[in-house]
PDB file of C-alpha atoms in Angstrom:
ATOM      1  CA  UNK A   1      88.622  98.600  69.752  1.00  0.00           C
ATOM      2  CA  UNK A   2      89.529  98.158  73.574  1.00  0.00           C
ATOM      3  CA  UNK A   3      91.394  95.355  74.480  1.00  0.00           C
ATOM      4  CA  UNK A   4      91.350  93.586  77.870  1.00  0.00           C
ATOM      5  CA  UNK A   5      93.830  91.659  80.283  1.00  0.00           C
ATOM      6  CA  UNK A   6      94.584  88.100  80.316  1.00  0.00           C
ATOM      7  CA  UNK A   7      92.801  86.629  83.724  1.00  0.00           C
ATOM      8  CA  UNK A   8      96.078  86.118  84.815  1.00  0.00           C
ATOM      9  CA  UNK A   9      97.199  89.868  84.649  1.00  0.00           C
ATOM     10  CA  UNK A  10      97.616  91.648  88.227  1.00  0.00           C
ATOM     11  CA  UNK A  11      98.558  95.108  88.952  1.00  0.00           C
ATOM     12  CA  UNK A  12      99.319  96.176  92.235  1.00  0.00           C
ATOM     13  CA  UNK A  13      99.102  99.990  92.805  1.00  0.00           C
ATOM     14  CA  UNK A  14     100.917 101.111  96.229  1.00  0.00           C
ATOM     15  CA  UNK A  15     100.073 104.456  98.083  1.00  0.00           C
ATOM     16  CA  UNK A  16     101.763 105.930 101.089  1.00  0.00           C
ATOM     17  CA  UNK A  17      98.275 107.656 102.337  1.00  0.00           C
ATOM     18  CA  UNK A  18      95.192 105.956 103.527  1.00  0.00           C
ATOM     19  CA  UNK A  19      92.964 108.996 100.934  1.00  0.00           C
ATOM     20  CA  UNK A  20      95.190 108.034  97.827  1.00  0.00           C
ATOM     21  CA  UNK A  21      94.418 104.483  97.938  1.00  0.00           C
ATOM     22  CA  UNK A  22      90.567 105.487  98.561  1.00  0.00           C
ATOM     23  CA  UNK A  23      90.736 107.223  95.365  1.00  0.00           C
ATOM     24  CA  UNK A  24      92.423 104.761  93.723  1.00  0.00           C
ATOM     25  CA  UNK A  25      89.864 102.071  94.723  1.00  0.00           C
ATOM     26  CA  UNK A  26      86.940 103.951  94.093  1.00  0.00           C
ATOM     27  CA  UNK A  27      87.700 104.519  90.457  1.00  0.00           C
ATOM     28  CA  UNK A  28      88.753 101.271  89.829  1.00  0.00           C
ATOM     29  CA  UNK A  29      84.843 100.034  90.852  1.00  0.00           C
ATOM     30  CA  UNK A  30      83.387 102.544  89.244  1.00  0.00           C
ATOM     31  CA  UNK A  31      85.249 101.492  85.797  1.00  0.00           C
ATOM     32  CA  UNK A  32      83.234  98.813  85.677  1.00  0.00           C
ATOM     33  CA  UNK A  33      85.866  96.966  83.470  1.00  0.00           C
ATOM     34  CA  UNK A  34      86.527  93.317  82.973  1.00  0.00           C
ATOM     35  CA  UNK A  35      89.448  92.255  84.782  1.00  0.00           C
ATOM     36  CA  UNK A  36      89.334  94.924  87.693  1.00  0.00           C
ATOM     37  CA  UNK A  37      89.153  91.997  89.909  1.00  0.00           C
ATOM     38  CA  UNK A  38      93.044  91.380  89.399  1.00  0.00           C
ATOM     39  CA  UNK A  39      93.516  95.023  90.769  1.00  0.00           C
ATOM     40  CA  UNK A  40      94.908  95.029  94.152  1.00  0.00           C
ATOM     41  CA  UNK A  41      95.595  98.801  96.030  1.00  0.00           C
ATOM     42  CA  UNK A  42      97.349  98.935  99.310  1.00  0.00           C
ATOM     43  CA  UNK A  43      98.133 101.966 101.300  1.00  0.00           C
ATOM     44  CA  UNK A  44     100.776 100.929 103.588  1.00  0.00           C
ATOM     45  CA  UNK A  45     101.442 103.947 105.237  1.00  0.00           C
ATOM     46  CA  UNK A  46     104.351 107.031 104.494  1.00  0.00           C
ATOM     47  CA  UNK A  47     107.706 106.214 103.953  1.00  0.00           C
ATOM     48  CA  UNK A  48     110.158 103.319 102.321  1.00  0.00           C
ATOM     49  CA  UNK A  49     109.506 101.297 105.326  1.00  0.00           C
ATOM     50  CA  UNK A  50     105.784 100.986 104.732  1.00  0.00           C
ATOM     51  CA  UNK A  51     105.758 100.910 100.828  1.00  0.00           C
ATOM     52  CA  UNK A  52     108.139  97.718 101.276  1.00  0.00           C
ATOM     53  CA  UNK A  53     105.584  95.977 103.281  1.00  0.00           C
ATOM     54  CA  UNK A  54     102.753  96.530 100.748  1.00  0.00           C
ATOM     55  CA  UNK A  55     104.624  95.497  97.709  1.00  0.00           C
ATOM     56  CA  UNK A  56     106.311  92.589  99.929  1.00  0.00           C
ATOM     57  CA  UNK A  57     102.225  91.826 100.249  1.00  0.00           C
ATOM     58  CA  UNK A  58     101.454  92.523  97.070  1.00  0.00           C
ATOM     59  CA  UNK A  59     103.976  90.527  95.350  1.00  0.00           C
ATOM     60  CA  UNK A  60     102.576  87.484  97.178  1.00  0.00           C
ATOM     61  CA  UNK A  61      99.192  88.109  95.316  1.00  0.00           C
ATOM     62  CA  UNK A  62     100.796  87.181  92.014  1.00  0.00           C
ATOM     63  CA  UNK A  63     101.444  90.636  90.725  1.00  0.00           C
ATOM     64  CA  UNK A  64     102.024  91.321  86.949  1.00  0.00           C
ATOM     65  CA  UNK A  65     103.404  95.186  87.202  1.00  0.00           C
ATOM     66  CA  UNK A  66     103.983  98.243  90.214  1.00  0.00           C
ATOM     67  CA  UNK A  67     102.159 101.112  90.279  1.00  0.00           C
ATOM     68  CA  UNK A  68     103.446 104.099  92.852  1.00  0.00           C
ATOM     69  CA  UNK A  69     100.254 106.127  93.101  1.00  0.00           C
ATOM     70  CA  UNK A  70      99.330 109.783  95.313  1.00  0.00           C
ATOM     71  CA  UNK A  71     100.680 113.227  96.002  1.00  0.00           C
ATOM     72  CA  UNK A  72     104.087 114.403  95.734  1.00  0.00           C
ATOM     73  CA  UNK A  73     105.818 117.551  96.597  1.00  0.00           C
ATOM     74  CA  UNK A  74     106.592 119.751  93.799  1.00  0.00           C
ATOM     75  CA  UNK A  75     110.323 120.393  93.051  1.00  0.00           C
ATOM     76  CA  UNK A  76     110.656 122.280  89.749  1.00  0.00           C
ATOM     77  CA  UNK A  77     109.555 125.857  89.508  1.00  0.00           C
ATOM     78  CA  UNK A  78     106.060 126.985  87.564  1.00  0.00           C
ATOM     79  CA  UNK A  79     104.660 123.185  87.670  1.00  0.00           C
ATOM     80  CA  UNK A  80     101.424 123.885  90.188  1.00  0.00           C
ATOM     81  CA  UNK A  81      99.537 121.919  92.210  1.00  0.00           C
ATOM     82  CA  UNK A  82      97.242 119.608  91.083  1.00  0.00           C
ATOM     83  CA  UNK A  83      99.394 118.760  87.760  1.00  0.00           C
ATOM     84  CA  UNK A  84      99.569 115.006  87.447  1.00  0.00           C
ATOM     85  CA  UNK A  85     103.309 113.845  86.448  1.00  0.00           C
ATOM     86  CA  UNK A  86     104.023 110.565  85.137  1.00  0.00           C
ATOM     87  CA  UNK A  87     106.846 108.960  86.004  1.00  0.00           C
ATOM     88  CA  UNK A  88     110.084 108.605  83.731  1.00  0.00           C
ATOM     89  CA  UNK A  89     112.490 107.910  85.709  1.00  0.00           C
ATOM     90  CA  UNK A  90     113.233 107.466  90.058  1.00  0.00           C
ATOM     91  CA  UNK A  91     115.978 108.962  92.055  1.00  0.00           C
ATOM     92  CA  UNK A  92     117.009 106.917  95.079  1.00  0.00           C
ATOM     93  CA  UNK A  93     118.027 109.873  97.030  1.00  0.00           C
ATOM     94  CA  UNK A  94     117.986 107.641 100.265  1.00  0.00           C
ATOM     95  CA  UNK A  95     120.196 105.046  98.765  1.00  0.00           C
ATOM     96  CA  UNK A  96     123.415 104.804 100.658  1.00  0.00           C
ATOM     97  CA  UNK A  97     126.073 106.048  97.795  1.00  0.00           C
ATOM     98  CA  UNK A  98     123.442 106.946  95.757  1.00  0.00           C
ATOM     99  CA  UNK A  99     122.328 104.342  93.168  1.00  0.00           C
ATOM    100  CA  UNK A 100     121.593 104.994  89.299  1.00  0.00           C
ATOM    101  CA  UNK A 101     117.910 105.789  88.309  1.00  0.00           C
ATOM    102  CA  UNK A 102     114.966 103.540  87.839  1.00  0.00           C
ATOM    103  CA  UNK A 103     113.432 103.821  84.752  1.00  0.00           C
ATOM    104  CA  UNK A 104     110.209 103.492  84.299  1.00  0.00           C
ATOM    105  CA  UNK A 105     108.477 101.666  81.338  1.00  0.00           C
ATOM    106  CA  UNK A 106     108.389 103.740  78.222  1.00  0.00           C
ATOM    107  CA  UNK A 107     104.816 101.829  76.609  1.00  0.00           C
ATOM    108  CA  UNK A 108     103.455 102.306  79.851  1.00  0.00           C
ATOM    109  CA  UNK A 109     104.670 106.078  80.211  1.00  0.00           C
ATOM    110  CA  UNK A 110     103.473 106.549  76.821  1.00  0.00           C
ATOM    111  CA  UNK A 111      99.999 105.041  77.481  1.00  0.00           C
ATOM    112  CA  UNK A 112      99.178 106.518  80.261  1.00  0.00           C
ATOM    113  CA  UNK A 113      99.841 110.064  78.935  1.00  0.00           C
ATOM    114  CA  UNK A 114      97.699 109.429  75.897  1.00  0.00           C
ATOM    115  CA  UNK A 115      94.742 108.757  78.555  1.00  0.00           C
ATOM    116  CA  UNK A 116      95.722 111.745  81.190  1.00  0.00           C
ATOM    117  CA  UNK A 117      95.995 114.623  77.882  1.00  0.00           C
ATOM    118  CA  UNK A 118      93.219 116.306  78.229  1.00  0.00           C
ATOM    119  CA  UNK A 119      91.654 114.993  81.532  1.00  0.00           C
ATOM    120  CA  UNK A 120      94.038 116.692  83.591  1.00  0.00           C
ATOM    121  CA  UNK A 121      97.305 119.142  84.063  1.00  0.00           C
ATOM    122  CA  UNK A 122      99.945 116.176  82.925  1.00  0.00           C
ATOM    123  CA  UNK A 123     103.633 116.252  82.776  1.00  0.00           C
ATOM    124  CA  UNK A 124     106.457 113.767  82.094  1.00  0.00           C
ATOM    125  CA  UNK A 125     109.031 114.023  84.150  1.00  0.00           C
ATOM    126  CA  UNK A 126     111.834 112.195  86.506  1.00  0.00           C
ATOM    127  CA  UNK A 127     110.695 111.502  90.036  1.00  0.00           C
ATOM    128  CA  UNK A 128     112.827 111.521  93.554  1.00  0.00           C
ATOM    129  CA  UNK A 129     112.395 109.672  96.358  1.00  0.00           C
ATOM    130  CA  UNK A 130     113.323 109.764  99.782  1.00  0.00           C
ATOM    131  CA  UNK A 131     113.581 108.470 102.933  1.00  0.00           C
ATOM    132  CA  UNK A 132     112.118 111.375 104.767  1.00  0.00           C
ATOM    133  CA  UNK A 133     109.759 113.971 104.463  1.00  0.00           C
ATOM    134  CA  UNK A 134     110.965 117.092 102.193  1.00  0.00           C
ATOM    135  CA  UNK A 135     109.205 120.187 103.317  1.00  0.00           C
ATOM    136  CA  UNK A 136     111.291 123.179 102.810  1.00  0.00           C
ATOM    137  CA  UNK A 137     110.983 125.310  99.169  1.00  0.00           C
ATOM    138  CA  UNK A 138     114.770 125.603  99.485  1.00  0.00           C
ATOM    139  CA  UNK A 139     115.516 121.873  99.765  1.00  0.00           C
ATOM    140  CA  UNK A 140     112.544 120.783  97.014  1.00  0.00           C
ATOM    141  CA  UNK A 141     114.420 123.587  94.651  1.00  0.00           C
ATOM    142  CA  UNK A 142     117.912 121.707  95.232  1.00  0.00           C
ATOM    143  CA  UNK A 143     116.649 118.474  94.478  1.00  0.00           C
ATOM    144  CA  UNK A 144     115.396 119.449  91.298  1.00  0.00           C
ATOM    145  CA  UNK A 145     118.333 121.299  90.611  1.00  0.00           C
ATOM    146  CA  UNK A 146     120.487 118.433  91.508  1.00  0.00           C
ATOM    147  CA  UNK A 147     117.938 115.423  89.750  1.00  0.00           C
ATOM    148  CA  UNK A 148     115.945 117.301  87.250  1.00  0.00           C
ATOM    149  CA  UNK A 149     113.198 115.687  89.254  1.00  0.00           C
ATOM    150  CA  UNK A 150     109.799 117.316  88.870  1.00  0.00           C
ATOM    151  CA  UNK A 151     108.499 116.333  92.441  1.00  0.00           C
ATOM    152  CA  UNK A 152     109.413 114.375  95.110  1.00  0.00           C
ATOM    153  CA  UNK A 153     108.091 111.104  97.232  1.00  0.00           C
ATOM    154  CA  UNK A 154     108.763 108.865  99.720  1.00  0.00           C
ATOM    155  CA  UNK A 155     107.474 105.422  98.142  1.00  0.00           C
ATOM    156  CA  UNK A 156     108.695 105.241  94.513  1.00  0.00           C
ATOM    157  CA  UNK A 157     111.830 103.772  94.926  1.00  0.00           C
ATOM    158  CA  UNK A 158     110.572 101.356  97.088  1.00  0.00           C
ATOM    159  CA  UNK A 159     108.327 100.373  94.262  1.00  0.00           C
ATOM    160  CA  UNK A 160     110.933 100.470  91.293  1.00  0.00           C
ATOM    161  CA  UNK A 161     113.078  98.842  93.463  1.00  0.00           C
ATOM    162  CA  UNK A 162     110.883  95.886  93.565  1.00  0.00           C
ATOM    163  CA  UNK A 163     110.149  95.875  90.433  1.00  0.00           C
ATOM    164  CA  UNK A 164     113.671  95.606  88.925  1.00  0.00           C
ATOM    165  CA  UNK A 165     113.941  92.832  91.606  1.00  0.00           C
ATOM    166  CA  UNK A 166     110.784  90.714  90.225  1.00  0.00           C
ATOM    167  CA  UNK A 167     111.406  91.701  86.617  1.00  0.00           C
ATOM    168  CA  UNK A 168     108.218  93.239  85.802  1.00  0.00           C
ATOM    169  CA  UNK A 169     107.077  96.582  85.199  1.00  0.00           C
ATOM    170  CA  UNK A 170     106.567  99.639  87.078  1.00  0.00           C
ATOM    171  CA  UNK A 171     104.834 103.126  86.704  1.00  0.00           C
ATOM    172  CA  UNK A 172     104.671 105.942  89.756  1.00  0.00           C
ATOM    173  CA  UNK A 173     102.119 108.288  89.052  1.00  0.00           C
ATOM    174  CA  UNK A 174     102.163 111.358  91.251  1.00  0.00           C
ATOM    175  CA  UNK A 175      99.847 114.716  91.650  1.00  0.00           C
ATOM    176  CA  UNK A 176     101.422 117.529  92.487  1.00  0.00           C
ATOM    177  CA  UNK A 177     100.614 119.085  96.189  1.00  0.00           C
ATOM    178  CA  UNK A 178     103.068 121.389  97.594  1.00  0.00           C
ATOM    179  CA  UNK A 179     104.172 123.659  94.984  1.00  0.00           C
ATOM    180  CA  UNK A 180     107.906 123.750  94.659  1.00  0.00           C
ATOM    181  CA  UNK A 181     107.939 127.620  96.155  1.00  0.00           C
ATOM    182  CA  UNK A 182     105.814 126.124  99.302  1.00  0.00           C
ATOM    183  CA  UNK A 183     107.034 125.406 102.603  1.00  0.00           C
ATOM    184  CA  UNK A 184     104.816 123.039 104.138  1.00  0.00           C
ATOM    185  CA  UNK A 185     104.360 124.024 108.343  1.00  0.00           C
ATOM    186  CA  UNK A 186     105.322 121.740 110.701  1.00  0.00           C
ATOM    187  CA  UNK A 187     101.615 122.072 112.049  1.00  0.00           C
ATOM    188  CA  UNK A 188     100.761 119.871 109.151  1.00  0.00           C
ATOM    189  CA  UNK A 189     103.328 117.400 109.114  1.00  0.00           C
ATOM    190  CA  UNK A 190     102.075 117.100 112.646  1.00  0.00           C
ATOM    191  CA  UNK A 191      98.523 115.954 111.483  1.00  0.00           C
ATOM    192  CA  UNK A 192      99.894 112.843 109.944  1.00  0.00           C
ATOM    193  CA  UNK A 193      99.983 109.414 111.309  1.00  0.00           C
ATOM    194  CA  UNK A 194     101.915 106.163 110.707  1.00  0.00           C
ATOM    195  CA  UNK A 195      99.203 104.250 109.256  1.00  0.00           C
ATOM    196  CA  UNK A 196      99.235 106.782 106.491  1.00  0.00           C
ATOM    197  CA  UNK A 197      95.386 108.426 108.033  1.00  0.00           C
ATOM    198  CA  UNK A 198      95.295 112.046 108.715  1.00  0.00           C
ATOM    199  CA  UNK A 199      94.050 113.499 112.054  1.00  0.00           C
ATOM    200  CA  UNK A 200      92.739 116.762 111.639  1.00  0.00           C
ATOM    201  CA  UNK A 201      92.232 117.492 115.201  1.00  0.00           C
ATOM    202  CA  UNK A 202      95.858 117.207 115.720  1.00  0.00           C
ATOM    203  CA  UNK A 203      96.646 119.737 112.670  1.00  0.00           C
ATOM    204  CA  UNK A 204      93.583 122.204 114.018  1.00  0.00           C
ATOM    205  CA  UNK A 205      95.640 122.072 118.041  1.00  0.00           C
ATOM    206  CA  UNK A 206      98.996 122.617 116.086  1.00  0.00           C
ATOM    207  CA  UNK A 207      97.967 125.817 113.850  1.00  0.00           C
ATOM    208  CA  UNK A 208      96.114 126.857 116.914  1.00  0.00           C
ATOM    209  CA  UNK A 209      99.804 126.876 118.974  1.00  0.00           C
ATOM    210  CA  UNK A 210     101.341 128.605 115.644  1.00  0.00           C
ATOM    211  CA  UNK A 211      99.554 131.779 114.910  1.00  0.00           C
ATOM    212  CA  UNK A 212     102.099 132.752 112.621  1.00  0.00           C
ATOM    213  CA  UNK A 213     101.412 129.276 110.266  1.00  0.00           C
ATOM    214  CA  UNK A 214      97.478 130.185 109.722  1.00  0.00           C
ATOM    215  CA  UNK A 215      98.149 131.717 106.307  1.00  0.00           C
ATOM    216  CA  UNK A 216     100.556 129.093 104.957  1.00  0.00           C
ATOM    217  CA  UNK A 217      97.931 126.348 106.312  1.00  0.00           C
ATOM    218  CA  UNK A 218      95.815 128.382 104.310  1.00  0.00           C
ATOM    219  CA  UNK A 219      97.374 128.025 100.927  1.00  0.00           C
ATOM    220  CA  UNK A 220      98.475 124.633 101.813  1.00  0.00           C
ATOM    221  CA  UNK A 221      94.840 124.094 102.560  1.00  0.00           C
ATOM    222  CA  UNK A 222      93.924 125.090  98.659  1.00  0.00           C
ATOM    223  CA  UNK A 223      96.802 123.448  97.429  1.00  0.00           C
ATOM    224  CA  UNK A 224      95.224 120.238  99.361  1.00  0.00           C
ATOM    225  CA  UNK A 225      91.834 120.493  97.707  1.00  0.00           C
ATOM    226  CA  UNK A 226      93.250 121.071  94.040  1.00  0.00           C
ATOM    227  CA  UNK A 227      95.419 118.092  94.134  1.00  0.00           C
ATOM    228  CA  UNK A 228      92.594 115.652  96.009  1.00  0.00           C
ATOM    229  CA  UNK A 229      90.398 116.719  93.462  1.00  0.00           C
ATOM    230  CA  UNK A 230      93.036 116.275  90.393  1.00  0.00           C
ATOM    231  CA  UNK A 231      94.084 112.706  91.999  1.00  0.00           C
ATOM    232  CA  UNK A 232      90.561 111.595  91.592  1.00  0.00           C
ATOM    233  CA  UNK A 233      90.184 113.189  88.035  1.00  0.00           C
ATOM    234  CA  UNK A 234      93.309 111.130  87.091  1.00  0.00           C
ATOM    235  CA  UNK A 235      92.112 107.893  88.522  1.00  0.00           C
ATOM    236  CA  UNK A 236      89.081 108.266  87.165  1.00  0.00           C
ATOM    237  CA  UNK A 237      90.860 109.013  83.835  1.00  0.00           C
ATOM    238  CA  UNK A 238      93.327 106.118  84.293  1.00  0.00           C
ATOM    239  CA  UNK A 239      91.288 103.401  86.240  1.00  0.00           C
ATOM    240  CA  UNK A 240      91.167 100.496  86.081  1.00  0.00           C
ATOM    241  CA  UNK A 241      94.672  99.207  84.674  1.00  0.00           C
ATOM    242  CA  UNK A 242      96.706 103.212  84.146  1.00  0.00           C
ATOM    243  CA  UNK A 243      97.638 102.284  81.488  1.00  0.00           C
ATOM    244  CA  UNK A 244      99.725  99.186  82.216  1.00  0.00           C
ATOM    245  CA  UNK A 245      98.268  97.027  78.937  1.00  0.00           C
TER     246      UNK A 245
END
């Protein structure tokens, strides 16, 4: 039998790019489920920075639990792109000093695996976040070796952080882009914006001034398609509550 919220339960779902929180929206309307109306998804664009102001938004909406929702960058070897990992645990690695992990929920981890097993590639793992962008094989590879972290963000900490703060849950729930053996080119990173949009015009006038980045836009370019089209198998999956009740 399913069981449904309370009116009064809220999730707020946070995404660093303006795609991920399309997907996330789009499958929560097409669930069709009672209570979806207490679903609130902001994208407030890449980085710590951003993700604070969309909780800081969200938590005036009356939230009831965090979700940290997108890509990530892979960091362990042999995990490939388009494998959804659900959150165990966060890594601050921007905290000054380093701070102790976040952990995540273990009903909610639990839940939402049961949904994502067979829907989509799944893993559960630890998470890292950071303040900046990580694009190098090498440094994704140290992180993991360093965290045991699976992949690597720049918006989950924000969110646990938040969380801890307001005493409520939290889940990040992260699809694998860049494979942890996969540089990303700097004519890419150049494509992205602040408001968390992606102009391809820029990326095309980049690669064009790089001849020597064509075949690692290439397989970054795959690598793109299988994790868009794995984020929306898992939203679809998970949507509308991922497995927060």
């Amino acid at each position: 039998m399913t069981s449904y919220p309370s009116p009064a339960f809220r999730l707020g779902i946070v995404t660093g790019l303006q795609f991920e929180a399309d997907i996330a929206r789009r499958a929560v309307a097409a669930s069709n489920a009672p209570g979806q109306d207490g679903i609130m998804v902001l994208s407030g664009g890449p980085g710590p920075e951003n993700a604070g102001r969309a909780v800081a938004e969200l938590m005036t909406f009356g939230v009831s639990a965090l979700l940290s929702f997108g890509v990530a960058g892979g960091c362990a070897p042999d995990i490939p792109a388009g494998t959804a990992i659900v959150a165990t645990a966060i890594h601050d690695l921007g905290a000054q000093g380093g701070s102790p992990p976040f952990y995540t929920n273990r009903e909610w981890q639990r839940r939402l695996r049961s949904i994502l097993l067979g829907n989509t590639l799944v893993e559960q793992a630890a998470l890292a976040s950071t303040d900046m962008s990580v694009v190098g094989s090498t440094e994704k590879q140290s992180i993991h070796a360093d965290t045991g972290a699976a992949a690597v963000d720049m918006e989950s900490a924000t969110v646990a952080r938040a969380s801890v703060d307001a005493a409520i849950p939290f889940m990040a729930l992260r699809v694998i882009l860049d494979p942890a053996d996969l540089n990303l080119p700097r004519s890419a990173m150049e494509g992205f914006t602040g408001t968390g949009e992606t102009d391809s015009l820029a990326v095309l006038k980049s690669t064009m001034r790089r001849p020597n980045e064509i075949i690692p836009m290439v397989r970054l370019a795959i690598s793109d398609h299988k994790a868009r089209k794995a984020l929306a198998k898992t939203a679809d999956a998970a949507a509308p509550f991922f497995g927060a009740i």
